[in-house]
């Protein structure tokens, strides 16, 4: 699967994807990441990509021309590319979006800067708008990276072991139960003794109960969701 980051600051994004699981997925061609800088498409002789808002308002907006031309360039060779824009006004990005979008062939992630982008780009070019939470970032790059990471790890073969996907929090809408590793006692704290007894049915039952408790306590909203779905 291919991701294209459309950003004025590709170097912000590059570092993240040059390490660990994502770097491995890129090396094995499960994921292809490329970058398009709208500044390379501006027809302004001073290479400007922004302009003041029409009708007043503080700050600058990203101009339509560089974005339209950059998108046209991408679409010339990838007409079905799915265009996503990171913006605080978008729908909240959730795990089910990450799973659904992992089946696309090519996603373009537009990262806005300044006060955002000209609405005509959004209206005529963007397929989906997503927010990663109710706070304002200084630009869309972090949000685009979050989405790319969450989508990418749902692509077949990106995580080493497919079990690591199915057991996870949100996948079954419960939070994960407590987990431990060695040593068995650390700073006078033990691991849950039932985990050590080797009865896997009992361990699974206990883990499910602990997951329920944890979800009810930390995320009552999720707990209610599972309950109304009739999964409890
Ligand atoms: N750009 C600025 N803030 C954002 C947010 N919360 N989510 C997505 N894109 C953004």
PDB file of C-alpha atoms and ligand atoms in Angstrom:
ATOM      1  CA  UNK A   1       0.000   0.000   0.000  1.00  0.00           C
ATOM      2  CA  UNK A   2       1.189   3.491  -0.822  1.00  0.00           C
ATOM      3  CA  UNK A   3       0.952   6.620   1.334  1.00  0.00           C
ATOM      4  CA  UNK A   4       1.731  10.038  -0.083  1.00  0.00           C
ATOM      5  CA  UNK A   5       2.321  12.804   2.442  1.00  0.00           C
ATOM      6  CA  UNK A   6       1.440  16.168   0.967  1.00  0.00           C
ATOM      7  CA  UNK A   7       3.298  18.552   3.221  1.00  0.00           C
ATOM      8  CA  UNK A   8       5.431  21.686   3.188  1.00  0.00           C
ATOM      9  CA  UNK A   9       7.678  19.954   5.748  1.00  0.00           C
ATOM     10  CA  UNK A  10       8.493  16.394   4.598  1.00  0.00           C
ATOM     11  CA  UNK A  11      11.487  16.186   6.952  1.00  0.00           C
ATOM     12  CA  UNK A  12       9.140  16.258   9.963  1.00  0.00           C
ATOM     13  CA  UNK A  13       7.569  13.041   8.737  1.00  0.00           C
ATOM     14  CA  UNK A  14      10.588  11.210   7.285  1.00  0.00           C
ATOM     15  CA  UNK A  15      12.337  10.586  10.613  1.00  0.00           C
ATOM     16  CA  UNK A  16       9.436   8.718  12.150  1.00  0.00           C
ATOM     17  CA  UNK A  17       9.133   6.226   9.311  1.00  0.00           C
ATOM     18  CA  UNK A  18      12.870   5.526   9.166  1.00  0.00           C
ATOM     19  CA  UNK A  19      12.848   3.457  12.379  1.00  0.00           C
ATOM     20  CA  UNK A  20      11.407   0.213  13.766  1.00  0.00           C
ATOM     21  CA  UNK A  21       8.272  -1.553  12.455  1.00  0.00           C
ATOM     22  CA  UNK A  22       7.427   1.021   9.802  1.00  0.00           C
ATOM     23  CA  UNK A  23      10.987   1.054   8.468  1.00  0.00           C
ATOM     24  CA  UNK A  24      10.808  -2.750   8.170  1.00  0.00           C
ATOM     25  CA  UNK A  25       7.469  -2.548   6.365  1.00  0.00           C
ATOM     26  CA  UNK A  26       8.953  -0.023   3.952  1.00  0.00           C
ATOM     27  CA  UNK A  27      12.071  -2.140   3.374  1.00  0.00           C
ATOM     28  CA  UNK A  28       9.906  -5.175   2.558  1.00  0.00           C
ATOM     29  CA  UNK A  29       7.664  -3.034   0.249  1.00  0.00           C
ATOM     30  CA  UNK A  30       4.507  -3.767   2.300  1.00  0.00           C
ATOM     31  CA  UNK A  31       4.290   0.016   2.600  1.00  0.00           C
ATOM     32  CA  UNK A  32       5.550   2.661   0.215  1.00  0.00           C
ATOM     33  CA  UNK A  33       5.810   6.212   1.514  1.00  0.00           C
ATOM     34  CA  UNK A  34       6.477   9.206  -0.677  1.00  0.00           C
ATOM     35  CA  UNK A  35       6.288  12.951  -0.283  1.00  0.00           C
ATOM     36  CA  UNK A  36       4.847  15.754  -2.354  1.00  0.00           C
ATOM     37  CA  UNK A  37       5.689  19.325  -1.372  1.00  0.00           C
ATOM     38  CA  UNK A  38       3.093  21.809  -2.692  1.00  0.00           C
ATOM     39  CA  UNK A  39       5.874  24.409  -2.875  1.00  0.00           C
ATOM     40  CA  UNK A  40       7.325  22.444  -5.808  1.00  0.00           C
ATOM     41  CA  UNK A  41       4.084  23.149  -7.709  1.00  0.00           C
ATOM     42  CA  UNK A  42       3.559  26.840  -7.002  1.00  0.00           C
ATOM     43  CA  UNK A  43       3.483  29.133 -10.026  1.00  0.00           C
ATOM     44  CA  UNK A  44       4.307  32.124  -7.800  1.00  0.00           C
ATOM     45  CA  UNK A  45       7.688  33.538  -8.762  1.00  0.00           C
ATOM     46  CA  UNK A  46       8.592  33.964  -5.096  1.00  0.00           C
ATOM     47  CA  UNK A  47       7.582  30.336  -4.406  1.00  0.00           C
ATOM     48  CA  UNK A  48       4.788  31.478  -2.093  1.00  0.00           C
ATOM     49  CA  UNK A  49       2.165  28.902  -1.155  1.00  0.00           C
ATOM     50  CA  UNK A  50       0.000  30.992   1.177  1.00  0.00           C
ATOM     51  CA  UNK A  51      -2.096  34.160   1.086  1.00  0.00           C
ATOM     52  CA  UNK A  52      -4.218  36.246   3.470  1.00  0.00           C
ATOM     53  CA  UNK A  53      -7.795  35.158   4.128  1.00  0.00           C
ATOM     54  CA  UNK A  54     -10.429  36.832   1.983  1.00  0.00           C
ATOM     55  CA  UNK A  55     -13.082  38.671   4.004  1.00  0.00           C
ATOM     56  CA  UNK A  56     -10.821  39.176   6.984  1.00  0.00           C
ATOM     57  CA  UNK A  57      -9.546  36.874   9.669  1.00  0.00           C
ATOM     58  CA  UNK A  58      -6.162  36.507  11.280  1.00  0.00           C
ATOM     59  CA  UNK A  59      -3.399  34.549   9.603  1.00  0.00           C
ATOM     60  CA  UNK A  60      -2.716  33.041   6.215  1.00  0.00           C
ATOM     61  CA  UNK A  61      -4.280  30.179   4.275  1.00  0.00           C
ATOM     62  CA  UNK A  62      -2.631  27.672   1.936  1.00  0.00           C
ATOM     63  CA  UNK A  63      -3.491  28.819  -1.604  1.00  0.00           C
ATOM     64  CA  UNK A  64      -5.499  26.549  -3.904  1.00  0.00           C
ATOM     65  CA  UNK A  65      -3.205  26.533  -6.967  1.00  0.00           C
ATOM     66  CA  UNK A  66      -0.183  24.595  -5.564  1.00  0.00           C
ATOM     67  CA  UNK A  67      -2.481  22.047  -3.904  1.00  0.00           C
ATOM     68  CA  UNK A  68      -4.716  21.539  -6.967  1.00  0.00           C
ATOM     69  CA  UNK A  69      -1.682  21.138  -9.231  1.00  0.00           C
ATOM     70  CA  UNK A  70       0.124  18.783  -6.837  1.00  0.00           C
ATOM     71  CA  UNK A  71      -3.002  16.621  -6.529  1.00  0.00           C
ATOM     72  CA  UNK A  72      -3.517  16.624 -10.313  1.00  0.00           C
ATOM     73  CA  UNK A  73       0.058  15.383 -10.691  1.00  0.00           C
ATOM     74  CA  UNK A  74      -0.557  12.517  -8.256  1.00  0.00           C
ATOM     75  CA  UNK A  75      -3.906  11.615  -9.818  1.00  0.00           C
ATOM     76  CA  UNK A  76      -2.465  11.525 -13.338  1.00  0.00           C
ATOM     77  CA  UNK A  77      -0.675   8.287 -12.431  1.00  0.00           C
ATOM     78  CA  UNK A  78      -2.980   7.172  -9.584  1.00  0.00           C
ATOM     79  CA  UNK A  79      -6.549   8.203 -10.482  1.00  0.00           C
ATOM     80  CA  UNK A  80      -8.136   6.230  -7.618  1.00  0.00           C
ATOM     81  CA  UNK A  81      -5.923   7.666  -4.902  1.00  0.00           C
ATOM     82  CA  UNK A  82      -7.980   8.261  -1.745  1.00  0.00           C
ATOM     83  CA  UNK A  83      -7.477  11.819  -0.506  1.00  0.00           C
ATOM     84  CA  UNK A  84      -7.578  12.420   3.254  1.00  0.00           C
ATOM     85  CA  UNK A  85      -7.056  15.697   5.007  1.00  0.00           C
ATOM     86  CA  UNK A  86      -6.065  16.151   8.660  1.00  0.00           C
ATOM     87  CA  UNK A  87      -8.107  18.927  10.232  1.00  0.00           C
ATOM     88  CA  UNK A  88      -9.608  19.638  13.653  1.00  0.00           C
ATOM     89  CA  UNK A  89     -13.045  19.971  11.998  1.00  0.00           C
ATOM     90  CA  UNK A  90     -12.982  16.405  10.654  1.00  0.00           C
ATOM     91  CA  UNK A  91     -14.696  13.321  12.017  1.00  0.00           C
ATOM     92  CA  UNK A  92     -12.780  11.742  14.903  1.00  0.00           C
ATOM     93  CA  UNK A  93     -10.316   9.161  13.509  1.00  0.00           C
ATOM     94  CA  UNK A  94     -10.943   5.770  15.125  1.00  0.00           C
ATOM     95  CA  UNK A  95      -9.713   2.189  14.973  1.00  0.00           C
ATOM     96  CA  UNK A  96     -12.502   1.142  12.589  1.00  0.00           C
ATOM     97  CA  UNK A  97     -11.295   3.854  10.155  1.00  0.00           C
ATOM     98  CA  UNK A  98      -7.744   2.511  10.448  1.00  0.00           C
ATOM     99  CA  UNK A  99      -8.977  -1.009   9.634  1.00  0.00           C
ATOM    100  CA  UNK A 100     -11.206   0.093   6.741  1.00  0.00           C
ATOM    101  CA  UNK A 101      -8.539   2.306   5.156  1.00  0.00           C
ATOM    102  CA  UNK A 102      -5.912  -0.460   5.360  1.00  0.00           C
ATOM    103  CA  UNK A 103      -7.644  -1.972   2.278  1.00  0.00           C
ATOM    104  CA  UNK A 104      -6.998   1.071   0.063  1.00  0.00           C
ATOM    105  CA  UNK A 105      -4.255   0.938  -2.565  1.00  0.00           C
ATOM    106  CA  UNK A 106      -3.072   4.530  -2.272  1.00  0.00           C
ATOM    107  CA  UNK A 107      -3.846   7.180   0.350  1.00  0.00           C
ATOM    108  CA  UNK A 108      -2.806  10.825   0.074  1.00  0.00           C
ATOM    109  CA  UNK A 109      -2.566  12.599   3.442  1.00  0.00           C
ATOM    110  CA  UNK A 110      -2.804  16.375   3.132  1.00  0.00           C
ATOM    111  CA  UNK A 111      -1.269  18.252   6.056  1.00  0.00           C
ATOM    112  CA  UNK A 112      -2.438  21.831   6.407  1.00  0.00           C
ATOM    113  CA  UNK A 113      -0.265  24.622   7.827  1.00  0.00           C
ATOM    114  CA  UNK A 114      -1.005  28.242   8.750  1.00  0.00           C
ATOM    115  CA  UNK A 115      -4.766  28.694   9.338  1.00  0.00           C
ATOM    116  CA  UNK A 116      -5.651  25.794   7.032  1.00  0.00           C
ATOM    117  CA  UNK A 117      -6.297  25.424   3.321  1.00  0.00           C
ATOM    118  CA  UNK A 118      -8.608  27.116   0.806  1.00  0.00           C
ATOM    119  CA  UNK A 119     -12.064  25.512   1.097  1.00  0.00           C
ATOM    120  CA  UNK A 120     -12.284  24.869  -2.662  1.00  0.00           C
ATOM    121  CA  UNK A 121      -9.558  22.234  -2.359  1.00  0.00           C
ATOM    122  CA  UNK A 122     -11.522  20.509   0.393  1.00  0.00           C
ATOM    123  CA  UNK A 123     -14.798  20.705  -1.533  1.00  0.00           C
ATOM    124  CA  UNK A 124     -13.587  19.339  -4.825  1.00  0.00           C
ATOM    125  CA  UNK A 125     -10.585  17.127  -4.020  1.00  0.00           C
ATOM    126  CA  UNK A 126     -10.810  15.652  -0.527  1.00  0.00           C
ATOM    127  CA  UNK A 127     -12.602  12.338   0.095  1.00  0.00           C
ATOM    128  CA  UNK A 128     -12.472  12.306   3.914  1.00  0.00           C
ATOM    129  CA  UNK A 129     -11.624  14.779   6.680  1.00  0.00           C
ATOM    130  CA  UNK A 130     -10.296  13.472   9.985  1.00  0.00           C
ATOM    131  CA  UNK A 131      -9.428  14.971  13.355  1.00  0.00           C
ATOM    132  CA  UNK A 132      -7.249  13.015  15.776  1.00  0.00           C
ATOM    133  CA  UNK A 133      -8.784  14.737  18.814  1.00  0.00           C
ATOM    134  CA  UNK A 134     -10.319  17.891  20.186  1.00  0.00           C
ATOM    135  CA  UNK A 135      -7.214  20.079  20.344  1.00  0.00           C
ATOM    136  CA  UNK A 136      -5.452  22.269  17.806  1.00  0.00           C
ATOM    137  CA  UNK A 137      -2.013  21.288  16.511  1.00  0.00           C
ATOM    138  CA  UNK A 138       0.322  23.737  14.752  1.00  0.00           C
ATOM    139  CA  UNK A 139      -0.002  21.726  11.541  1.00  0.00           C
ATOM    140  CA  UNK A 140      -1.508  18.544  10.143  1.00  0.00           C
ATOM    141  CA  UNK A 141       1.736  16.537   9.935  1.00  0.00           C
ATOM    142  CA  UNK A 142       1.478  14.890  13.358  1.00  0.00           C
ATOM    143  CA  UNK A 143      -2.153  13.959  12.684  1.00  0.00           C
ATOM    144  CA  UNK A 144      -1.250  12.520   9.249  1.00  0.00           C
ATOM    145  CA  UNK A 145       1.568  10.500  10.826  1.00  0.00           C
ATOM    146  CA  UNK A 146      -0.777   9.154  13.500  1.00  0.00           C
ATOM    147  CA  UNK A 147      -3.260   8.055  10.834  1.00  0.00           C
ATOM    148  CA  UNK A 148      -0.575   6.509   8.625  1.00  0.00           C
ATOM    149  CA  UNK A 149       0.833   4.545  11.561  1.00  0.00           C
ATOM    150  CA  UNK A 150      -2.597   3.326  12.706  1.00  0.00           C
ATOM    151  CA  UNK A 151      -3.624   2.342   9.159  1.00  0.00           C
ATOM    152  CA  UNK A 152      -0.224   0.863   8.298  1.00  0.00           C
ATOM    153  CA  UNK A 153      -0.128  -1.591  11.185  1.00  0.00           C
ATOM    154  CA  UNK A 154      -3.451  -3.044   9.968  1.00  0.00           C
ATOM    155  CA  UNK A 155      -1.964  -3.952   6.596  1.00  0.00           C
ATOM    156  CA  UNK A 156      -1.373  -7.678   6.189  1.00  0.00           C
ATOM    157  CA  UNK A 157       2.219  -8.607   7.024  1.00  0.00           C
ATOM    158  CA  UNK A 158       3.260  -5.304   8.611  1.00  0.00           C
ATOM    159  CA  UNK A 159       3.210  -6.610  12.173  1.00  0.00           C
ATOM    160  CA  UNK A 160       5.343  -9.721  12.569  1.00  0.00           C
ATOM    161  CA  UNK A 161       2.621 -11.836  14.151  1.00  0.00           C
ATOM    162  CA  UNK A 162      -1.029 -11.410  13.127  1.00  0.00           C
ATOM    163  CA  UNK A 163      -2.069 -12.480  16.663  1.00  0.00           C
ATOM    164  CA  UNK A 164      -0.772  -9.164  17.915  1.00  0.00           C
ATOM    165  CA  UNK A 165      -3.622  -7.492  16.019  1.00  0.00           C
ATOM    166  CA  UNK A 166      -6.536  -9.698  17.065  1.00  0.00           C
ATOM    167  CA  UNK A 167      -5.847  -9.611  20.836  1.00  0.00           C
ATOM    168  CA  UNK A 168      -5.608  -5.859  20.964  1.00  0.00           C
ATOM    169  CA  UNK A 169      -7.512  -3.117  22.718  1.00  0.00           C
ATOM    170  CA  UNK A 170     -10.306  -1.550  20.608  1.00  0.00           C
ATOM    171  CA  UNK A 171     -10.201  -4.495  18.221  1.00  0.00           C
ATOM    172  CA  UNK A 172     -12.769  -6.162  20.478  1.00  0.00           C
ATOM    173  CA  UNK A 173     -13.581  -2.792  22.096  1.00  0.00           C
ATOM    174  CA  UNK A 174     -12.291  -3.856  25.517  1.00  0.00           C
ATOM    175  CA  UNK A 175      -9.029  -2.510  26.906  1.00  0.00           C
ATOM    176  CA  UNK A 176      -6.228  -5.033  27.277  1.00  0.00           C
ATOM    177  CA  UNK A 177      -5.898  -6.823  30.602  1.00  0.00           C
ATOM    178  CA  UNK A 178      -2.766  -6.187  32.736  1.00  0.00           C
ATOM    179  CA  UNK A 179       0.376  -7.842  31.318  1.00  0.00           C
ATOM    180  CA  UNK A 180       3.731  -8.639  32.907  1.00  0.00           C
ATOM    181  CA  UNK A 181       7.181  -9.828  31.941  1.00  0.00           C
ATOM    182  CA  UNK A 182      10.230 -11.004  33.923  1.00  0.00           C
ATOM    183  CA  UNK A 183      11.182 -10.760  36.770  1.00  0.00           C
ATOM    184  CA  UNK A 184       8.332 -12.387  38.710  1.00  0.00           C
ATOM    185  CA  UNK A 185       8.989 -10.083  41.652  1.00  0.00           C
ATOM    186  CA  UNK A 186      10.158  -6.510  41.109  1.00  0.00           C
ATOM    187  CA  UNK A 187      10.524  -3.891  43.852  1.00  0.00           C
ATOM    188  CA  UNK A 188       8.503  -6.205  46.080  1.00  0.00           C
ATOM    189  CA  UNK A 189       5.621  -6.366  43.565  1.00  0.00           C
ATOM    190  CA  UNK A 190       4.422  -9.741  42.220  1.00  0.00           C
ATOM    191  CA  UNK A 191       2.804 -10.633  38.926  1.00  0.00           C
ATOM    192  CA  UNK A 192      -0.775 -12.014  39.145  1.00  0.00           C
ATOM    193  CA  UNK A 193      -0.277 -15.521  40.588  1.00  0.00           C
ATOM    194  CA  UNK A 194      -2.971 -17.132  38.379  1.00  0.00           C
ATOM    195  CA  UNK A 195      -0.878 -16.232  35.316  1.00  0.00           C
ATOM    196  CA  UNK A 196       1.887 -18.554  36.597  1.00  0.00           C
ATOM    197  CA  UNK A 197      -0.173 -21.694  37.129  1.00  0.00           C
ATOM    198  CA  UNK A 198      -0.268 -22.845  33.513  1.00  0.00           C
ATOM    199  CA  UNK A 199      -4.060 -23.390  33.249  1.00  0.00           C
ATOM    200  CA  UNK A 200      -4.708 -21.528  30.014  1.00  0.00           C
ATOM    201  CA  UNK A 201      -8.520 -21.690  30.159  1.00  0.00           C
ATOM    202  CA  UNK A 202      -8.470 -20.153  33.628  1.00  0.00           C
ATOM    203  CA  UNK A 203      -5.959 -17.521  32.541  1.00  0.00           C
ATOM    204  CA  UNK A 204      -8.104 -16.581  29.534  1.00  0.00           C
ATOM    205  CA  UNK A 205     -11.230 -16.265  31.734  1.00  0.00           C
ATOM    206  CA  UNK A 206      -9.366 -14.137  34.266  1.00  0.00           C
ATOM    207  CA  UNK A 207      -7.900 -11.928  31.533  1.00  0.00           C
ATOM    208  CA  UNK A 208     -11.361 -11.337  30.085  1.00  0.00           C
ATOM    209  CA  UNK A 209     -12.704 -10.399  33.523  1.00  0.00           C
ATOM    210  CA  UNK A 210      -9.778  -8.063  34.167  1.00  0.00           C
ATOM    211  CA  UNK A 211     -10.251  -6.489  30.731  1.00  0.00           C
ATOM    212  CA  UNK A 212     -13.907  -5.848  31.604  1.00  0.00           C
ATOM    213  CA  UNK A 213     -12.996  -4.283  34.980  1.00  0.00           C
ATOM    214  CA  UNK A 214     -10.310  -2.114  33.427  1.00  0.00           C
ATOM    215  CA  UNK A 215     -12.604  -0.932  30.639  1.00  0.00           C
ATOM    216  CA  UNK A 216     -15.469  -0.186  33.047  1.00  0.00           C
ATOM    217  CA  UNK A 217     -13.135   1.829  35.295  1.00  0.00           C
ATOM    218  CA  UNK A 218     -10.967   3.709  32.779  1.00  0.00           C
ATOM    219  CA  UNK A 219     -13.312   3.957  29.770  1.00  0.00           C
ATOM    220  CA  UNK A 220     -16.953   3.717  30.878  1.00  0.00           C
ATOM    221  CA  UNK A 221     -17.949   4.992  27.386  1.00  0.00           C
ATOM    222  CA  UNK A 222     -16.343   1.959  25.717  1.00  0.00           C
ATOM    223  CA  UNK A 223     -17.833  -0.371  28.315  1.00  0.00           C
ATOM    224  CA  UNK A 224     -21.329   0.928  27.524  1.00  0.00           C
ATOM    225  CA  UNK A 225     -20.658   0.417  23.805  1.00  0.00           C
ATOM    226  CA  UNK A 226     -19.742  -3.234  24.311  1.00  0.00           C
ATOM    227  CA  UNK A 227     -22.784  -3.663  26.549  1.00  0.00           C
ATOM    228  CA  UNK A 228     -25.239  -2.160  24.049  1.00  0.00           C
ATOM    229  CA  UNK A 229     -23.752  -4.330  21.294  1.00  0.00           C
ATOM    230  CA  UNK A 230     -24.841  -7.271  23.444  1.00  0.00           C
ATOM    231  CA  UNK A 231     -21.283  -8.549  23.794  1.00  0.00           C
ATOM    232  CA  UNK A 232     -21.493  -8.767  27.604  1.00  0.00           C
TER     233      UNK A 232
HETATM  234  N1  LIG B   1      -4.572  19.888  12.456  1.00  0.00           N
HETATM  235  C1  LIG B   1      -4.502  20.690  13.539  1.00  0.00           C
HETATM  236  N2  LIG B   1      -5.071  20.118  14.600  1.00  0.00           N
HETATM  237  C2  LIG B   1      -5.522  18.891  14.190  1.00  0.00           C
HETATM  238  C3  LIG B   1      -6.205  17.819  14.824  1.00  0.00           C
HETATM  239  N3  LIG B   1      -6.561  17.873  16.108  1.00  0.00           N
HETATM  240  N4  LIG B   1      -6.503  16.725  14.101  1.00  0.00           N
HETATM  241  C4  LIG B   1      -6.180  16.677  12.787  1.00  0.00           C
HETATM  242  N5  LIG B   1      -5.529  17.661  12.141  1.00  0.00           N
HETATM  243  C5  LIG B   1      -5.203  18.755  12.826  1.00  0.00           C
END
